[in-house]
mmCIF file of C-alpha atoms in Angstrom:
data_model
loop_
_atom_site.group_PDB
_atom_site.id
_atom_site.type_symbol
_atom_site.label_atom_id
_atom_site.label_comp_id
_atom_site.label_asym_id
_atom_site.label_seq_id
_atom_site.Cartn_x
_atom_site.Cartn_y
_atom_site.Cartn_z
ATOM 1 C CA UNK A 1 -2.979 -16.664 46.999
ATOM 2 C CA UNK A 2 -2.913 -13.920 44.115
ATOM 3 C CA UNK A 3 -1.702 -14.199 40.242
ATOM 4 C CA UNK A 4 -2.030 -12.415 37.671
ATOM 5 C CA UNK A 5 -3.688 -15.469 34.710
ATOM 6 C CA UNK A 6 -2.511 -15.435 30.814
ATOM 7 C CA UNK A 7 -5.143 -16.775 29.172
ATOM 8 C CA UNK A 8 -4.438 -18.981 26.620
ATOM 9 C CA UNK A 9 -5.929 -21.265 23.650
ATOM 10 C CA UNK A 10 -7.427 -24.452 24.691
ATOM 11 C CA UNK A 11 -7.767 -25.609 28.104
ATOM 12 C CA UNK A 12 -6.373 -23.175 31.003
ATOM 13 C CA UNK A 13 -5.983 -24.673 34.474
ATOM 14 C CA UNK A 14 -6.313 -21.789 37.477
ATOM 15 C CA UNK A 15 -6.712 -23.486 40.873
ATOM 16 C CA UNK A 16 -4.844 -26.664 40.342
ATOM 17 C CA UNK A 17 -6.229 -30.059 42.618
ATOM 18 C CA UNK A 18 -4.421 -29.818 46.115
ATOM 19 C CA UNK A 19 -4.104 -25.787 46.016
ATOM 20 C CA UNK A 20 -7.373 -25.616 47.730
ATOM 21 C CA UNK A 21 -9.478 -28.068 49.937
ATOM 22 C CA UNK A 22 -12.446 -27.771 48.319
ATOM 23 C CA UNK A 23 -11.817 -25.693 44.820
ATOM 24 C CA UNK A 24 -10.391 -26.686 41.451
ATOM 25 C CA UNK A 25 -11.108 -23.850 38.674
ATOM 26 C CA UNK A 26 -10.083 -24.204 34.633
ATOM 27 C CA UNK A 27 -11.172 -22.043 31.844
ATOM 28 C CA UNK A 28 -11.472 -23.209 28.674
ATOM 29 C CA UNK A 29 -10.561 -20.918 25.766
ATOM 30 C CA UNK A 30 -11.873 -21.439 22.340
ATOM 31 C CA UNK A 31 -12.156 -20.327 19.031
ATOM 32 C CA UNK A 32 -14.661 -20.995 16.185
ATOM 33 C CA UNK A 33 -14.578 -25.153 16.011
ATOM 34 C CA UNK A 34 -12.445 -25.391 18.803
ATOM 35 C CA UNK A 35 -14.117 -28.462 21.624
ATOM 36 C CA UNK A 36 -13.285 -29.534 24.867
ATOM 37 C CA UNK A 37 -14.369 -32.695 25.899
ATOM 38 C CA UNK A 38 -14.799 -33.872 29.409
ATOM 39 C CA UNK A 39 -16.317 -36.675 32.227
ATOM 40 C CA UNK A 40 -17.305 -34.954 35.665
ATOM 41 C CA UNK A 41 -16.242 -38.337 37.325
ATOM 42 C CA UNK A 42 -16.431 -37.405 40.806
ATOM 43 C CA UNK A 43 -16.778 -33.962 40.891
ATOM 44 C CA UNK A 44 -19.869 -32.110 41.033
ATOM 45 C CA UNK A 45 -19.278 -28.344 38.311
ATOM 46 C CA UNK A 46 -20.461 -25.471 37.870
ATOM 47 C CA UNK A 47 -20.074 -24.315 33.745
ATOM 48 C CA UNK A 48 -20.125 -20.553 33.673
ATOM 49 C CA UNK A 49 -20.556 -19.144 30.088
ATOM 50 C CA UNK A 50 -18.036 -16.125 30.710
ATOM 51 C CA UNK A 51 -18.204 -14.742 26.519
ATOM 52 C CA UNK A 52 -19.074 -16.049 23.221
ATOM 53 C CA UNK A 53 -21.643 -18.955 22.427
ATOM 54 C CA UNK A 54 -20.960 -22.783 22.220
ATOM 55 C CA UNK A 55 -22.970 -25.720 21.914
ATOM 56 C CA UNK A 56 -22.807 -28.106 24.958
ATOM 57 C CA UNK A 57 -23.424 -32.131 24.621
ATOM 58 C CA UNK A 58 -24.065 -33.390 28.000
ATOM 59 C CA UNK A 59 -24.640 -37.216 27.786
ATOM 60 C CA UNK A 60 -25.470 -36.985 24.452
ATOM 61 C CA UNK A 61 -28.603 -34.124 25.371
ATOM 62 C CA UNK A 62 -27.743 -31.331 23.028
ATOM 63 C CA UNK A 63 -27.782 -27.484 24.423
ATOM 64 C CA UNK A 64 -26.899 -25.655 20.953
ATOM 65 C CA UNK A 65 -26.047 -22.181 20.563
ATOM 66 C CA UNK A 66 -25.586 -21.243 24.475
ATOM 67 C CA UNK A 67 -24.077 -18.216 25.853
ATOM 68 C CA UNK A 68 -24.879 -14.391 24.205
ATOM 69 C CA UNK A 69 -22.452 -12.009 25.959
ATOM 70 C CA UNK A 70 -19.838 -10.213 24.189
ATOM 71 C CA UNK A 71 -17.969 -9.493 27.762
ATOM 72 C CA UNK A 72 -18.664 -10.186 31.461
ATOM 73 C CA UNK A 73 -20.073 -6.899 31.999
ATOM 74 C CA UNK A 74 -23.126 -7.473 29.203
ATOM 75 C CA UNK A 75 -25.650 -8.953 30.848
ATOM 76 C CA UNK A 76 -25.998 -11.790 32.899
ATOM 77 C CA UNK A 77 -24.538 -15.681 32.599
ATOM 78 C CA UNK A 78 -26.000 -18.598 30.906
ATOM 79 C CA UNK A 79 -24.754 -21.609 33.199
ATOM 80 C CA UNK A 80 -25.080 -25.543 33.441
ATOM 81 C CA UNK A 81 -24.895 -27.300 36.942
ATOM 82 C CA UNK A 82 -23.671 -30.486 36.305
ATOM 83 C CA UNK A 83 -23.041 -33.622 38.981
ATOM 84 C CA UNK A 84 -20.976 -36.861 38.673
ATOM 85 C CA UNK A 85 -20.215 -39.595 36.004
ATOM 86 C CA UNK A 86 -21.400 -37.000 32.782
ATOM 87 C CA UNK A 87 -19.658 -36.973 29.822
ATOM 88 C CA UNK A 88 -19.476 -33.352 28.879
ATOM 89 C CA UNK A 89 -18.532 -31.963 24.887
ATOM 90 C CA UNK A 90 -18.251 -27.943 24.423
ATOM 91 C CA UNK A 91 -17.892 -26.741 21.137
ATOM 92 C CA UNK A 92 -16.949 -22.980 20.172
ATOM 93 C CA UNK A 93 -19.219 -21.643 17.977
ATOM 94 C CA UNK A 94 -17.144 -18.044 18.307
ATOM 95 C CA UNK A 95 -14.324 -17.046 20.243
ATOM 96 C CA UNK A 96 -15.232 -18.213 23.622
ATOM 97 C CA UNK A 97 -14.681 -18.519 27.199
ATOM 98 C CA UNK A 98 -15.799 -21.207 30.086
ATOM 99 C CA UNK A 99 -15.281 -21.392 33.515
ATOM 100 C CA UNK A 100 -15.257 -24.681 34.922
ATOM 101 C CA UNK A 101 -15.859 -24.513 38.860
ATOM 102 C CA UNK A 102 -15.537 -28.109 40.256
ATOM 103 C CA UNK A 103 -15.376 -29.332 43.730
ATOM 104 C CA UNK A 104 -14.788 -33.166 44.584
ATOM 105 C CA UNK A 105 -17.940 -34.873 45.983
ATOM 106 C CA UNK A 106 -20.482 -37.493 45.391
ATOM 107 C CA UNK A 107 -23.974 -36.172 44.364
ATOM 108 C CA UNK A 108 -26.830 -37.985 41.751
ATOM 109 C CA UNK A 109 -28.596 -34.509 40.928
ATOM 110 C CA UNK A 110 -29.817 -33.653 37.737
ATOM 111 C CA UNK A 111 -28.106 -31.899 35.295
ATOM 112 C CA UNK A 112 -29.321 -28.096 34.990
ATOM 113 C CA UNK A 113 -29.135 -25.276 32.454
ATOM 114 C CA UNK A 114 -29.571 -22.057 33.847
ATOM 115 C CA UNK A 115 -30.402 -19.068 31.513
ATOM 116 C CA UNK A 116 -29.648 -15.464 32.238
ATOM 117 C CA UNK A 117 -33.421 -14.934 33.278
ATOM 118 C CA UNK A 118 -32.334 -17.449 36.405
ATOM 119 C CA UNK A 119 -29.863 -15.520 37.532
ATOM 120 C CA UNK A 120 -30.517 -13.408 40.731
ATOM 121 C CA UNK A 121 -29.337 -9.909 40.629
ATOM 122 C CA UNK A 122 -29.208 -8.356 44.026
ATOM 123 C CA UNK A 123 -28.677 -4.461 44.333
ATOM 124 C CA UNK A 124 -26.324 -5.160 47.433
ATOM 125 C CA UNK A 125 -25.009 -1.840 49.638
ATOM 126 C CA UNK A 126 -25.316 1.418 49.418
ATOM 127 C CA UNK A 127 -23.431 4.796 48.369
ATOM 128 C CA UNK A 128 -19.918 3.891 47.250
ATOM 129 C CA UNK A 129 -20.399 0.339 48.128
ATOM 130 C CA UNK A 130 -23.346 -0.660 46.108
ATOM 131 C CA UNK A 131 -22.386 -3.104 43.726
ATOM 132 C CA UNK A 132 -24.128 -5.656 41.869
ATOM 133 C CA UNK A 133 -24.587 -9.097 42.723
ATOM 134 C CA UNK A 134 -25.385 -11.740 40.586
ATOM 135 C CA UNK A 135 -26.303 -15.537 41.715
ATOM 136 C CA UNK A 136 -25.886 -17.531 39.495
ATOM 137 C CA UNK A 137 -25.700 -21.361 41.182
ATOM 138 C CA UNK A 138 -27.782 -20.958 44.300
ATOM 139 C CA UNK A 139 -30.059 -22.907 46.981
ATOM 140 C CA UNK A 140 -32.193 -23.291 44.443
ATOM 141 C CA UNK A 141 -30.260 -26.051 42.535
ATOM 142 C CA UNK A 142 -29.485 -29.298 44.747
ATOM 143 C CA UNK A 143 -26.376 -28.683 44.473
ATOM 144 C CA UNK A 144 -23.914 -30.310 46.959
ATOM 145 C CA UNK A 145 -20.925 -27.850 47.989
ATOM 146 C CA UNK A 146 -20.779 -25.179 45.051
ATOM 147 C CA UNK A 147 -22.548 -21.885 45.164
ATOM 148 C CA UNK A 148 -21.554 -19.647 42.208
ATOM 149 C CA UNK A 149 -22.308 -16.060 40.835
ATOM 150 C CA UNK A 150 -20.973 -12.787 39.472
ATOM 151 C CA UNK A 151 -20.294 -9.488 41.385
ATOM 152 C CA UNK A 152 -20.046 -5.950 39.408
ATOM 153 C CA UNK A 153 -18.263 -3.093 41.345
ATOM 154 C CA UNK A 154 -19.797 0.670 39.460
ATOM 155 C CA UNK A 155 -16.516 3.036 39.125
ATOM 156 C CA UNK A 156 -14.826 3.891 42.187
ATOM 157 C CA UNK A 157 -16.911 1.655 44.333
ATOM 158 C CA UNK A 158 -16.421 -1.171 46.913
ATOM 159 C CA UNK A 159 -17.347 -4.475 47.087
ATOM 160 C CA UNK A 160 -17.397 -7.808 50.153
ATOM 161 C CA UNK A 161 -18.077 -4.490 52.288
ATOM 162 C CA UNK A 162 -18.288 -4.336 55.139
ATOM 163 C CA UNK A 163 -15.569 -6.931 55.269
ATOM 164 C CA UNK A 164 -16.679 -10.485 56.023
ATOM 165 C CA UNK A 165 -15.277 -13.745 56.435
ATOM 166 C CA UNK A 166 -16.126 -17.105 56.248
ATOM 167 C CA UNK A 167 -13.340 -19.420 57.153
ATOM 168 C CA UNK A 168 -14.361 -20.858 60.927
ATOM 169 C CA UNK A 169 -17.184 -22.741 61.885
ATOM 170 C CA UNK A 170 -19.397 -21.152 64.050
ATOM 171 C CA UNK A 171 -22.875 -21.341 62.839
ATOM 172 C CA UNK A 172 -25.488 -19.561 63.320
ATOM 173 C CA UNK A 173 -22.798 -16.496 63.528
ATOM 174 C CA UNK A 174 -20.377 -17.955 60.650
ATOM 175 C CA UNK A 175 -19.370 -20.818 58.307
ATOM 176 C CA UNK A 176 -16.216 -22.107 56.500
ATOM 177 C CA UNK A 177 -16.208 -21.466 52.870
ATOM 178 C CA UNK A 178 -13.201 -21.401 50.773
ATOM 179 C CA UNK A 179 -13.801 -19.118 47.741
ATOM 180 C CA UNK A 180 -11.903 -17.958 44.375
ATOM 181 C CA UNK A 181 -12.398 -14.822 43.023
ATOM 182 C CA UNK A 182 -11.826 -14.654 38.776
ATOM 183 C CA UNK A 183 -11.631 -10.769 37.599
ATOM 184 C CA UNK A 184 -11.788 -8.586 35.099
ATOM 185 C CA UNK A 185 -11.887 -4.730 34.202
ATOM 186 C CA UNK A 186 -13.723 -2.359 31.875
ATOM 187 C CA UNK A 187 -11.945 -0.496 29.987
ATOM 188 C CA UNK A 188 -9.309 -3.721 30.293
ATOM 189 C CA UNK A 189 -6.729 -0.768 31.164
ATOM 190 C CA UNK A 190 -8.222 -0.144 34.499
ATOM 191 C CA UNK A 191 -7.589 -1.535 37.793
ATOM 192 C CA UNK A 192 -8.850 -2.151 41.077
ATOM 193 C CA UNK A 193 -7.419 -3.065 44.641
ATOM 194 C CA UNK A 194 -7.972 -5.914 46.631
ATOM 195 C CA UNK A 195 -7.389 -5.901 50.356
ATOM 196 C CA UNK A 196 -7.205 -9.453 52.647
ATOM 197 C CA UNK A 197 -6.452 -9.322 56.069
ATOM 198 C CA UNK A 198 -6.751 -11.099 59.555
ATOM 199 C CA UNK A 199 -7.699 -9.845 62.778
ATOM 200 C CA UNK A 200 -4.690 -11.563 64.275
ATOM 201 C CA UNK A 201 -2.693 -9.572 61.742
ATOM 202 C CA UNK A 202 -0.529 -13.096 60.388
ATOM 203 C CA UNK A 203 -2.600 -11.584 56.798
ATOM 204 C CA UNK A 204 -2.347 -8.378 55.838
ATOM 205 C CA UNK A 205 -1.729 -7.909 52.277
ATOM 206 C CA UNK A 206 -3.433 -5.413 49.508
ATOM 207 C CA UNK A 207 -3.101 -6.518 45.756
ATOM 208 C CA UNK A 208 -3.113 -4.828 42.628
ATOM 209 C CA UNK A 209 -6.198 -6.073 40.330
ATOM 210 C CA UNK A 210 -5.979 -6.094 36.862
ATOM 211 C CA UNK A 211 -7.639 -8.298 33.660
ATOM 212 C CA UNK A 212 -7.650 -11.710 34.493
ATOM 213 C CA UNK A 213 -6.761 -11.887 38.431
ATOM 214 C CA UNK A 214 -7.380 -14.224 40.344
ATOM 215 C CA UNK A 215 -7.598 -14.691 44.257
ATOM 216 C CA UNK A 216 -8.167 -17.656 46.668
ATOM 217 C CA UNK A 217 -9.257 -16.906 49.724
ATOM 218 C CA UNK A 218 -8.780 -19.875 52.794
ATOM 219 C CA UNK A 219 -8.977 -17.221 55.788
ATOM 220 C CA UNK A 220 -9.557 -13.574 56.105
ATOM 221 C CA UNK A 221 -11.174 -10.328 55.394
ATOM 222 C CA UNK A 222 -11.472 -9.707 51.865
ATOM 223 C CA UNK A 223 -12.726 -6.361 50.620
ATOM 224 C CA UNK A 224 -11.892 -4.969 47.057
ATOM 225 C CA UNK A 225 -12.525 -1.710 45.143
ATOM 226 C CA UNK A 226 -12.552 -0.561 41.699
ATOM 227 C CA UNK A 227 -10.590 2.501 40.467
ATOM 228 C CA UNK A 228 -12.655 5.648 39.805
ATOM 229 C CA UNK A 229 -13.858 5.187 36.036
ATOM 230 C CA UNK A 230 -13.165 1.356 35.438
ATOM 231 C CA UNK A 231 -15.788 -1.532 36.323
ATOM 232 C CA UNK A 232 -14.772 -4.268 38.395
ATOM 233 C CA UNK A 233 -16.279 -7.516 37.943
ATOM 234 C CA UNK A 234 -15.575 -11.120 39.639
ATOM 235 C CA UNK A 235 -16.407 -14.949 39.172
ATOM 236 C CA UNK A 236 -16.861 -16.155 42.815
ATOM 237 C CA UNK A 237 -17.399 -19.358 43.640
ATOM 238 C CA UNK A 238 -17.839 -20.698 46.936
ATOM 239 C CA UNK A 239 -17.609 -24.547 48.554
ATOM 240 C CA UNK A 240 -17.197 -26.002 52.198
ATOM 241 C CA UNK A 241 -18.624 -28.787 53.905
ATOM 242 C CA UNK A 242 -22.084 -26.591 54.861
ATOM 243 C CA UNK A 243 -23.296 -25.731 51.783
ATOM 244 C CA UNK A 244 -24.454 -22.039 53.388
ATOM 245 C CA UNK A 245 -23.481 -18.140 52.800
ATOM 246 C CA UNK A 246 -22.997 -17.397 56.641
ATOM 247 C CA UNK A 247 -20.598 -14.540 56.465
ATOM 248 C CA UNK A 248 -19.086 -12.572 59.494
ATOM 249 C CA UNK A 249 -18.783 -8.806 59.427
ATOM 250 C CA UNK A 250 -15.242 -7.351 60.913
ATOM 251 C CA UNK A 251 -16.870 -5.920 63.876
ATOM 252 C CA UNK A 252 -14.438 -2.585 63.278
ATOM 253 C CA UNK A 253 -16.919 -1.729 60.623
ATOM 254 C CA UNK A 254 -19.797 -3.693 61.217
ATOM 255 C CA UNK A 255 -21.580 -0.402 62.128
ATOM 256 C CA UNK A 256 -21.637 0.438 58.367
ATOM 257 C CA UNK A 257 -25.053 -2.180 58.357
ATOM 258 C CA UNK A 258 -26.552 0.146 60.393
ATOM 259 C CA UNK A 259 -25.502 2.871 57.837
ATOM 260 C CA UNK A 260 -26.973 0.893 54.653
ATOM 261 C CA UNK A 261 -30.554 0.106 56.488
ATOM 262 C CA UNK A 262 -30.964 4.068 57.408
ATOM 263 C CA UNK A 263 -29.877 5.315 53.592
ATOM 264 C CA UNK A 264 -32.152 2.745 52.022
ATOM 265 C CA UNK A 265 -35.516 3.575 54.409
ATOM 266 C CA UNK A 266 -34.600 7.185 53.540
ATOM 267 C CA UNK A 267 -35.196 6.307 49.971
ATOM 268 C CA UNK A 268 -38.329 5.525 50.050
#
């Protein structure tokens, strides 16, 4: 459920096919001149630019010099959605680092690039749980299962708070999404905490965040925090077989909604 990654040159594979249902997640890790090539066969991916720049060849359409951040935490993501049967080159250009979200299922969309001005960046919360939100692959692309994006946690503040869950089927109320969480920390010395739990109490475990994380989440609460003067950030990326964000708030704290709606009327 949660692992500490070591990162290292060439291709890294995180969430391994069978862990999950629905996700599979591999980063590749480049330098200068370094290339991983690729066919999506019969998965539909989301390519998350996590640092550096690299060209990308996507049946033979060139994308050159993609990607500008220097860490996770400047700025937002340059992305590709990509669907089945595409043949698929990155090339390092610089040190680099891609996350390659993939779920298995059968879609003809187009491929997309999205740039950092795509990216949605929700101010989500309030007080010590206002965080940043970042969507990155959204309802806006056609895609089939994935949705993708980026959270930021400020110093000392929470994050998937209230806790939700999403792993039973009850829509309009809820719906089943496994999801992966991918962190990091700034300064890399910090840390963070990350809490899953059940209402049935079979899950009840806190873990200790540090660079290069990583959680996957089948059932359960999941709130996390970041230590007092350290930023928390996470890849998430959600699939299921309803392609929707219906999230359920643990009705212990559910009253905290209430809470953010007041604070941000008495803002304005």
């Amino acid at each position: 459920m949660f692992r500490k990654v070591n990162l290292q040159w060439g291709l890294n594979i995180l969430v391994k096919p069978g862990e999950m249902q629905f996700i599979e997640l591999d980063i590749f890790k480049g330098q200068k001149g370094d290339s991983y090539n690729f066919n999506s066969r019969d998965y539909e991916i989301g390519l998350v630019i996590l640092t550096g720049k690299c060209n990308v060849e996507i049946d033979g359409e060139m994308y050159n010099s993609i990607g500008a951040r220097r860490n996770v935490f400047d700025g937002n993501a340059y992305a590709f959605y990509i669907p089945n049967n595409r043949e698929v080159k990155i090339e390092a250009l610089e040190p680099l680092e891609v996350a390659i979200c993939k779920t298995k299922v059968k879609t003809d969309e187009e491929v997309k690039l999205i740039k950092p001005s795509d990216v949605v960046v929700r101010d989500v919360g309030v007080y010590n749980w206002r965080r940043d939100v970042k969507d990155i692959i959204d309802g806006r692309i056609k895609a089939k299962r994935l949705l993708i994006g980026e959270t930021i946690n400020p110093p000392g503040n929470w994050s998937s708070y209230p806790p939700h869950k999403h792993d039973t089927d009850n829509y309009p109320e809820e719906v089943r999404m496994e999801e992966v969480y991918f962190y990091r920390v700034n300064p890399p010395s910090g840390f963070g905490l990350q809490r899953v739990y059940t209402e049935e109490g079979d899950i009840n475990e806190v873990f200790l965040i540090e660079n290069d994380s990583l959680l996957l989440i089948d059932k359960g609460y999941h709130p996390v925090v970041a230590a007092p003067g350290y930023q928390l950030y996470y890849l998430w990326i959600l699939a299921g077989e309803i392609r929707e964000s219906v999230m359920y708030d643990d009705p212990k704290h559910k009253w905290l909604r209430a809470v953010e709606k007041i604070m941000k009327e008495a803002k304005k």
